[in-house]
PDB file of C-alpha atoms in Angstrom:
ATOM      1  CA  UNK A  17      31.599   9.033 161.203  1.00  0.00           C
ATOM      2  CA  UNK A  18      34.512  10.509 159.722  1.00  0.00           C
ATOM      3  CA  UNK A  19      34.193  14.530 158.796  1.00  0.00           C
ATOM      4  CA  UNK A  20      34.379  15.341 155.336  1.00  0.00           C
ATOM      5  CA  UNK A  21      37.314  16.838 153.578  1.00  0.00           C
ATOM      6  CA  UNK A  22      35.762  19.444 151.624  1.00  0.00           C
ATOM      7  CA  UNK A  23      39.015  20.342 150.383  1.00  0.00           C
ATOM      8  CA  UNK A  24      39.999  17.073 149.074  1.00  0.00           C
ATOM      9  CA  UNK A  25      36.967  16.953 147.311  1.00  0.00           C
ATOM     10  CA  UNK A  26      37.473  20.557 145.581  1.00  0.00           C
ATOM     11  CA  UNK A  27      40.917  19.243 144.115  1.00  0.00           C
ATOM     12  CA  UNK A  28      39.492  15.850 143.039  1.00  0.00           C
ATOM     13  CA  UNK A  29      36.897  18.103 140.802  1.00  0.00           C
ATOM     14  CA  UNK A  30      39.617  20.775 140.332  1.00  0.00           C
ATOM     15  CA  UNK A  31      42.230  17.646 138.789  1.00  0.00           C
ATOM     16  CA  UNK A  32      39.003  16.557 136.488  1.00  0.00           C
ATOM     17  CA  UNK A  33      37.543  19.699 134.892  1.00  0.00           C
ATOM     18  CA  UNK A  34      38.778  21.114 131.873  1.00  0.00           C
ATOM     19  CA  UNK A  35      40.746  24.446 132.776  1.00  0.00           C
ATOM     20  CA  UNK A  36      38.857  27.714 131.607  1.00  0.00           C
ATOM     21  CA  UNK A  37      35.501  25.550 130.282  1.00  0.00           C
ATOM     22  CA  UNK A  38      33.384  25.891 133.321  1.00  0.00           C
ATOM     23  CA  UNK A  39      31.473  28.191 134.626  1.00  0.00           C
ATOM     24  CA  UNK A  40      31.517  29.273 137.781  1.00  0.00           C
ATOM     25  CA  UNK A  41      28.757  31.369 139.620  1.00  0.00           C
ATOM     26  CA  UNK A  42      30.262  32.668 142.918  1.00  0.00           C
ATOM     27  CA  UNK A  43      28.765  34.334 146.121  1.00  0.00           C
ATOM     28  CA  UNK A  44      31.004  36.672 147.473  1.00  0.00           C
ATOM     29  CA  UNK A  45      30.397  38.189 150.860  1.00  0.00           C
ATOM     30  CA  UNK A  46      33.709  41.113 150.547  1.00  0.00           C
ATOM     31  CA  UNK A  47      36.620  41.994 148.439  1.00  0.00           C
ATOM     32  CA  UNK A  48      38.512  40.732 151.516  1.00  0.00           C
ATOM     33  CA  UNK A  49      36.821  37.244 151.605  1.00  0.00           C
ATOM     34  CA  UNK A  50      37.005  36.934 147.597  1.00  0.00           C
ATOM     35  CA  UNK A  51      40.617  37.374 147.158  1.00  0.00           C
ATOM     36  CA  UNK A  52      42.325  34.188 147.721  1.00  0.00           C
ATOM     37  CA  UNK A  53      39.511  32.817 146.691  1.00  0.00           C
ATOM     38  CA  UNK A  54      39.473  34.853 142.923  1.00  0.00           C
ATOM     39  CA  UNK A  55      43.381  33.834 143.060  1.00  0.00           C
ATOM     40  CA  UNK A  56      42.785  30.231 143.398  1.00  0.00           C
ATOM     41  CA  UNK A  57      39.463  29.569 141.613  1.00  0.00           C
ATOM     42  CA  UNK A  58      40.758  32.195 138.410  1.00  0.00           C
ATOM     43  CA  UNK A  59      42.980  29.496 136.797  1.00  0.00           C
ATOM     44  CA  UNK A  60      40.112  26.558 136.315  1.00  0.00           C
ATOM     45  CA  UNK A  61      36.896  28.641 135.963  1.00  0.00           C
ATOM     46  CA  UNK A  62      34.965  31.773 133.913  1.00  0.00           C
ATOM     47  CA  UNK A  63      34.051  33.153 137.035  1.00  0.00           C
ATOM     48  CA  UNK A  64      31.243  35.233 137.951  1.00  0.00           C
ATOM     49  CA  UNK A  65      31.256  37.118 141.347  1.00  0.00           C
ATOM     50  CA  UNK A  66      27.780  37.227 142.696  1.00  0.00           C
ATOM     51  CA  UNK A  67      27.635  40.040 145.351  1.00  0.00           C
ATOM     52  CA  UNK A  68      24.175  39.452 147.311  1.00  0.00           C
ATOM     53  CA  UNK A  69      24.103  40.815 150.601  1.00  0.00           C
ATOM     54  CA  UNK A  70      20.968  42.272 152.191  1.00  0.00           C
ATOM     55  CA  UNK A  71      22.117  41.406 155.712  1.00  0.00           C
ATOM     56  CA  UNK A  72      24.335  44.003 155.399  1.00  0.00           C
ATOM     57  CA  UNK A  73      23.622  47.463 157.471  1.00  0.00           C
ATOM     58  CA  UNK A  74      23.614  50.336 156.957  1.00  0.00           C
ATOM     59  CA  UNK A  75      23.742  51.341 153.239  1.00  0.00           C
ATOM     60  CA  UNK A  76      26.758  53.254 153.374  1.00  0.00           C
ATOM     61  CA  UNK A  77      28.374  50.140 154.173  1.00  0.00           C
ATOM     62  CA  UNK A  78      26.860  48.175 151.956  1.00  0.00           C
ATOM     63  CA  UNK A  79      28.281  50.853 149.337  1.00  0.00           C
ATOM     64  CA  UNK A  80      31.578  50.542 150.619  1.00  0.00           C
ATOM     65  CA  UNK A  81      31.894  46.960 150.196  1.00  0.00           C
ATOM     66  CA  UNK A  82      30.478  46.802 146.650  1.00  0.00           C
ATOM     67  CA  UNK A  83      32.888  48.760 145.557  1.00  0.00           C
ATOM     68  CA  UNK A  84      36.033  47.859 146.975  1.00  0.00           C
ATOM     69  CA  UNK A  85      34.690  44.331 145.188  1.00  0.00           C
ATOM     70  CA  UNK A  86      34.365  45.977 142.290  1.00  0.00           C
ATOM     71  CA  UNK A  87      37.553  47.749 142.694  1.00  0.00           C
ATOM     72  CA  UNK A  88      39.675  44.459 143.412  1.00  0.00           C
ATOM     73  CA  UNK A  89      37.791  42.778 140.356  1.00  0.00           C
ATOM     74  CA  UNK A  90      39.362  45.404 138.208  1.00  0.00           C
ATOM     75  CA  UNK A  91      42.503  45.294 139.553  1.00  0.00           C
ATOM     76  CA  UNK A  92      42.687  41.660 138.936  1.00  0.00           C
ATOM     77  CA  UNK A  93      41.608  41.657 135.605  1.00  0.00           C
ATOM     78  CA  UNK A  94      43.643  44.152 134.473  1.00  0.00           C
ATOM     79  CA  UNK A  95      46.651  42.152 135.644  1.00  0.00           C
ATOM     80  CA  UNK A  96      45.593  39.616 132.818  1.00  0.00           C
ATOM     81  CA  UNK A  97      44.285  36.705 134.758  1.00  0.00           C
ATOM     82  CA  UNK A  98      43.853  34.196 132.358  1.00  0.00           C
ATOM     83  CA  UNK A  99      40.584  34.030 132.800  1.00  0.00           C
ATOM     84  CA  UNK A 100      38.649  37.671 132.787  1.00  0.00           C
ATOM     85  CA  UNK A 101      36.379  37.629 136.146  1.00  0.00           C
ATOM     86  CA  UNK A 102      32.873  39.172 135.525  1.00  0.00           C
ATOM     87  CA  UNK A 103      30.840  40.943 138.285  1.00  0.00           C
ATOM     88  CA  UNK A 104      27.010  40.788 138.824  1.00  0.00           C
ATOM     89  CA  UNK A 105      25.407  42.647 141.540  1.00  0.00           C
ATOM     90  CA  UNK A 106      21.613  41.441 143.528  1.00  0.00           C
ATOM     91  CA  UNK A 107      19.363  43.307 144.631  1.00  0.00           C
ATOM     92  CA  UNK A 108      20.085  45.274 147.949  1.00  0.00           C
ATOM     93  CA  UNK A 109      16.757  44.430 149.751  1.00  0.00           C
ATOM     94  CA  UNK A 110      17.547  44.226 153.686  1.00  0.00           C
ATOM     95  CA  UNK A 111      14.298  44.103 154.552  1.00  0.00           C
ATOM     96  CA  UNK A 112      14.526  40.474 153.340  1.00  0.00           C
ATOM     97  CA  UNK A 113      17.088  39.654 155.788  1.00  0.00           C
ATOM     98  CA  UNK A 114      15.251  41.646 158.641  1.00  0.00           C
ATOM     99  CA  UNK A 115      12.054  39.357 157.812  1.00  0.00           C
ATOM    100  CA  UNK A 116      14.035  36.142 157.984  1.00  0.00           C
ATOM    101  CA  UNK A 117      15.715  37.392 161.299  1.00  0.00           C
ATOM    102  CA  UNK A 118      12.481  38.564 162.878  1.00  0.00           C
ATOM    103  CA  UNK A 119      12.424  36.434 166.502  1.00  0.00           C
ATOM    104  CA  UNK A 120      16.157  35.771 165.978  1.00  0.00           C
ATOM    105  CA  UNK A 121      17.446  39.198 167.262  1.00  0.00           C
ATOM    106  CA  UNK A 122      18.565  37.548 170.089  1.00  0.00           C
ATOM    107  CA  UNK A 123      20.838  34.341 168.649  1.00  0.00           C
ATOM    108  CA  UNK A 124      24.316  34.672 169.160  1.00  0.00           C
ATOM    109  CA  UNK A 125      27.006  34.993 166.476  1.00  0.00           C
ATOM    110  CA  UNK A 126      27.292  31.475 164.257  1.00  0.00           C
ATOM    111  CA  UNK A 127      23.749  30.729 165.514  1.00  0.00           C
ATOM    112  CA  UNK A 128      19.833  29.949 163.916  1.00  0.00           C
ATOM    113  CA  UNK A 129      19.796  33.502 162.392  1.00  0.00           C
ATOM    114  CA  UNK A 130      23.418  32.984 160.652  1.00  0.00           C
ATOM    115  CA  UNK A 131      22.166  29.447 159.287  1.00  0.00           C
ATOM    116  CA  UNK A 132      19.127  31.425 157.854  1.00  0.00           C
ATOM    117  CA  UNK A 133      21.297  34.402 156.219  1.00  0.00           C
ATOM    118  CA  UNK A 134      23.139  31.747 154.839  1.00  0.00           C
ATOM    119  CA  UNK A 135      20.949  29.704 153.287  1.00  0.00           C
ATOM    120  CA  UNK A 136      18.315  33.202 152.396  1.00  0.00           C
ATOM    121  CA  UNK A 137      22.195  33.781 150.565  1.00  0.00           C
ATOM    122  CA  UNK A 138      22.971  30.369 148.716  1.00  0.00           C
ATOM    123  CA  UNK A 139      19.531  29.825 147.600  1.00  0.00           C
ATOM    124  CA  UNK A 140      19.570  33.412 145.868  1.00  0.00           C
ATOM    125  CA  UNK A 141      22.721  32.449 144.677  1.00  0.00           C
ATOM    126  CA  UNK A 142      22.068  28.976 143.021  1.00  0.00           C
ATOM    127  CA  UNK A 143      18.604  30.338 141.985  1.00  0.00           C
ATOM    128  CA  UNK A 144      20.634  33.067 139.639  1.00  0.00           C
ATOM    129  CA  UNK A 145      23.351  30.491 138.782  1.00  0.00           C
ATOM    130  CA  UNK A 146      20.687  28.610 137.070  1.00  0.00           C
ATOM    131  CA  UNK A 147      19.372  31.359 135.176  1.00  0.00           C
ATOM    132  CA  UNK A 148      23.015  32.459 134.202  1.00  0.00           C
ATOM    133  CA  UNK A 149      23.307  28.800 133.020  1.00  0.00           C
ATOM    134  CA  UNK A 150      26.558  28.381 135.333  1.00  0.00           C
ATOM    135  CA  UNK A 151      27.868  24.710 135.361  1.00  0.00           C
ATOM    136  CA  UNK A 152      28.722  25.391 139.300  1.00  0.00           C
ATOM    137  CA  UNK A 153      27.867  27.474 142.183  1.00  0.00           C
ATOM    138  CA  UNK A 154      30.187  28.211 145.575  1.00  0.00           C
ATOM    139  CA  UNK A 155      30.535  30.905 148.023  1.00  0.00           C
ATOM    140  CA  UNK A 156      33.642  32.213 149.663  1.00  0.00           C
ATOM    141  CA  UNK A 157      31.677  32.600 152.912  1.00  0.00           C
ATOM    142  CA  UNK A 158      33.846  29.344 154.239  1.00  0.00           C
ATOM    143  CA  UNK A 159      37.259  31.348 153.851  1.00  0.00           C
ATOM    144  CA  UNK A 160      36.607  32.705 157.606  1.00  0.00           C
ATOM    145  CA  UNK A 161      37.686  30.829 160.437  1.00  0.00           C
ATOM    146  CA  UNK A 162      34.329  32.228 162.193  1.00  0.00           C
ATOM    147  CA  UNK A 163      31.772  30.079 159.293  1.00  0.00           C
ATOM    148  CA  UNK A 164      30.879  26.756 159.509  1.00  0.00           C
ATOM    149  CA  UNK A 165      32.025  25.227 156.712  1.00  0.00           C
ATOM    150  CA  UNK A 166      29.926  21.900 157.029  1.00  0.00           C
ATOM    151  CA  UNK A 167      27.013  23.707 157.821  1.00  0.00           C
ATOM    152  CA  UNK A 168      28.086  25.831 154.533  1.00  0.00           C
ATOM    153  CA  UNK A 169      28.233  22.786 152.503  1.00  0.00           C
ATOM    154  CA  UNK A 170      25.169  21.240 153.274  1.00  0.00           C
ATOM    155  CA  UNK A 171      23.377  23.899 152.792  1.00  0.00           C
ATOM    156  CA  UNK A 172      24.888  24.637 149.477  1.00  0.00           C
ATOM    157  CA  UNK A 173      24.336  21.060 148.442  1.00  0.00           C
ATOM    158  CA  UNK A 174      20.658  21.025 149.287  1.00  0.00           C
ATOM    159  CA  UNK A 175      20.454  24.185 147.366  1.00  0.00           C
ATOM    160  CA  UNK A 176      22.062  22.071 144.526  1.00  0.00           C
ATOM    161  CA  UNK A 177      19.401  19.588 144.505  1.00  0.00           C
ATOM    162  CA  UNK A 178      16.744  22.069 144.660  1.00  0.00           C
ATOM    163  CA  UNK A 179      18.141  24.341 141.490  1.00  0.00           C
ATOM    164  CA  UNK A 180      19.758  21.324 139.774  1.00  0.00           C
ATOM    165  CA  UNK A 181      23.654  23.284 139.490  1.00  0.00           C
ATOM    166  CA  UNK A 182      26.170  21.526 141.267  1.00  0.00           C
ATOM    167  CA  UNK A 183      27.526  22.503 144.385  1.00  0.00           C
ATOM    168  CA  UNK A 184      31.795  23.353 144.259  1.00  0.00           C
ATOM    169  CA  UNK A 185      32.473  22.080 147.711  1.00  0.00           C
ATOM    170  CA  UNK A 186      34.904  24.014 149.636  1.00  0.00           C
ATOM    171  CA  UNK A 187      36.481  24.924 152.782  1.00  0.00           C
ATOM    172  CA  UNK A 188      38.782  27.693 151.317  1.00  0.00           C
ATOM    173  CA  UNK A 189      40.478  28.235 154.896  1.00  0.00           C
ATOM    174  CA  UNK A 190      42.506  25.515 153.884  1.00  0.00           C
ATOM    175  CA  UNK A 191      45.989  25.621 152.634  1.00  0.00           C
ATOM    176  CA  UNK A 192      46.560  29.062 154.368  1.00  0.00           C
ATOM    177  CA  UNK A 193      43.852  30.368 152.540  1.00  0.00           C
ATOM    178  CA  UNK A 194      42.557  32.880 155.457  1.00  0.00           C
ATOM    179  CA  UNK A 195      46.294  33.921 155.649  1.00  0.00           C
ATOM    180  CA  UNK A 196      46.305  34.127 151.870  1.00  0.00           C
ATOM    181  CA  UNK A 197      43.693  36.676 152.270  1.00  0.00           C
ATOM    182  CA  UNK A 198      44.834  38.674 154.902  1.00  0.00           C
ATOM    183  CA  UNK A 199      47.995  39.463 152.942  1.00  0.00           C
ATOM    184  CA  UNK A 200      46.163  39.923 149.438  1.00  0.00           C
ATOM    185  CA  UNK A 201      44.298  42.518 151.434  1.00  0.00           C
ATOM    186  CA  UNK A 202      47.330  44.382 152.864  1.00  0.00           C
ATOM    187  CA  UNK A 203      48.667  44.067 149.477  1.00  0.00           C
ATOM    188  CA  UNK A 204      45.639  45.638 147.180  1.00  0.00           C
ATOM    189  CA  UNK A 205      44.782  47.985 150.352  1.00  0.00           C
ATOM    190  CA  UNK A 206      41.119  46.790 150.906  1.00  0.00           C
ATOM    191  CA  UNK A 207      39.009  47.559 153.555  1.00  0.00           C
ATOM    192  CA  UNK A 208      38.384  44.617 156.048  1.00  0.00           C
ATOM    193  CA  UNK A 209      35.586  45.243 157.932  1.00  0.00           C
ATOM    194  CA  UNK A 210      35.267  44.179 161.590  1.00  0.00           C
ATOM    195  CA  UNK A 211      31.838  42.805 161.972  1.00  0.00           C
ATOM    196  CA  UNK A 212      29.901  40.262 159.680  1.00  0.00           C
ATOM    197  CA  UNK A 213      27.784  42.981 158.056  1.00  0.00           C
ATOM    198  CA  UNK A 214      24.470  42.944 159.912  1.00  0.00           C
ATOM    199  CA  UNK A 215      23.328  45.305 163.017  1.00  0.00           C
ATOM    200  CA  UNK A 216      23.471  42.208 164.928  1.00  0.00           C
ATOM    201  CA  UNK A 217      27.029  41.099 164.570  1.00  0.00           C
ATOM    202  CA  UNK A 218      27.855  44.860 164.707  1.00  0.00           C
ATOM    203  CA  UNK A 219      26.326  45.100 167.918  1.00  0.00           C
ATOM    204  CA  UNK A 220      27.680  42.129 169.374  1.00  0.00           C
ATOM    205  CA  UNK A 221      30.935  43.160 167.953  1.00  0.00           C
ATOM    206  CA  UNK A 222      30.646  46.452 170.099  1.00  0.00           C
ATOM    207  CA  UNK A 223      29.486  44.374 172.995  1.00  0.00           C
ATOM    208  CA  UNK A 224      32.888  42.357 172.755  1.00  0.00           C
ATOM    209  CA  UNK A 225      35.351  45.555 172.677  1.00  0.00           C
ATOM    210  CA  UNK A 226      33.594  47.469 175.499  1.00  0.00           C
ATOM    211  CA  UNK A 227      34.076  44.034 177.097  1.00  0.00           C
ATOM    212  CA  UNK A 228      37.615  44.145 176.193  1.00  0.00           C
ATOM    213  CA  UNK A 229      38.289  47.570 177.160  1.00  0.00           C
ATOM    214  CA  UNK A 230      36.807  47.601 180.405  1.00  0.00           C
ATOM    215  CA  UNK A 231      38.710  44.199 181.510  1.00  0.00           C
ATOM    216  CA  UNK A 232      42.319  45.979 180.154  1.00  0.00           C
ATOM    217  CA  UNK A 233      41.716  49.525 181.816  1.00  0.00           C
ATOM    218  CA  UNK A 234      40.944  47.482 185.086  1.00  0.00           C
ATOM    219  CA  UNK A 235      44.236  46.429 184.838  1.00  0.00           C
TER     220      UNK A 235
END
């Protein structure tokens, strides 16, 4: 079976839509993540940034990443994209996150718990895109080379048929998009975080430098 181009199918949709007559409703998970993605996506669509993330630990960081999203929203509007870029904030409720992860403590990075924060993500997301009466939905979570993007896309698309708004399809990684990202960020000065955002990842992230460390000072 051949594997889909999800970015072939973004420009097919991209060469057919009327520019600036579509909604988009868009999960972002950072500033970081959203920047090539606001870049690209801010010349077709009325874009909404959707910034739901209960996985997310502790609060303070949570904080900090709302508002450098917020921060590089403003900055982008203010350079007069031709499209304005509106921001709407869910509700910061970990303990939904903790409840899907209960039993899943254990699962490595990219595992059964990720799948689950993804989809507890995209379903909130395509759930509020319906209310907001968005003609798609997308998140920017497949911008990192460490996401699935198929596994992103399916779940998206069964979200789709559930909430009845069409899925963008999108593996934003393409075209140098990561790279686009990491130099938007150097170039706005936004934080980029080094863990996912929940105590999990954090902890395995910790796991993997003390790993690091002790292998170089053996040296």
């Amino acid at each position: 079976m051949n594997q889909r181009n999800y970015q072939r199918e973004l420009d097919s949709i991209l060469d057919r839509i009327p520019r600036g007559e579509k909604r988009l409703f868009l999960h972002s998970c950072c500033a970081p993540c959203s920047s090539y993605v606001l870049e690209y996506l801010s010349a077709y669509f009325q874009i909404t940034v959707f910034y739901f993330n209960p996985n997310i630990s502790p609060d303070g960081e949570y904080r900090h990443r709302l508002a450098e999203q917020k921060r590089l929203i403003e900055r982008y509007n203010r350079e007069g994209r031709r499209y304005p870029i509106l921001v709407q904030e869910g509700d910061y409720a970990p303990q939904r996150f903790f409840d899907m992860a209960g039993g899943l403590e254990d699962c490595p990075e990219g595992g059964e718990r990720c799948e689950n924060c993804f989809r507890l993500r995209l379903e909130e997301t395509a759930r509020q895109a319906l209310a907001a009466g968005a003609d798609y939905f997308a998140t920017t979570l497949s911008i990192s080379p460490l996401k699935n993007a198929p596994l992103l896309n399916r779940i998206g698309e069964e979200m789709a048929s559930t909430y009845g708004v069409p899925w963008l399809p999108s593996d934003f990684k393409k075209k140098n998009g990561y790279k686009r990202s990491v130099e938007l960020s150097a170039e706005y000065g936004l934080y980029r975080q080094d863990y996912c955002g929940c105590i999990y990842s954090k902890a395995e992230r910790a796991r993997h430098k003390d790993n690091r460390d002790k292998r170089e000072n053996s040296l």
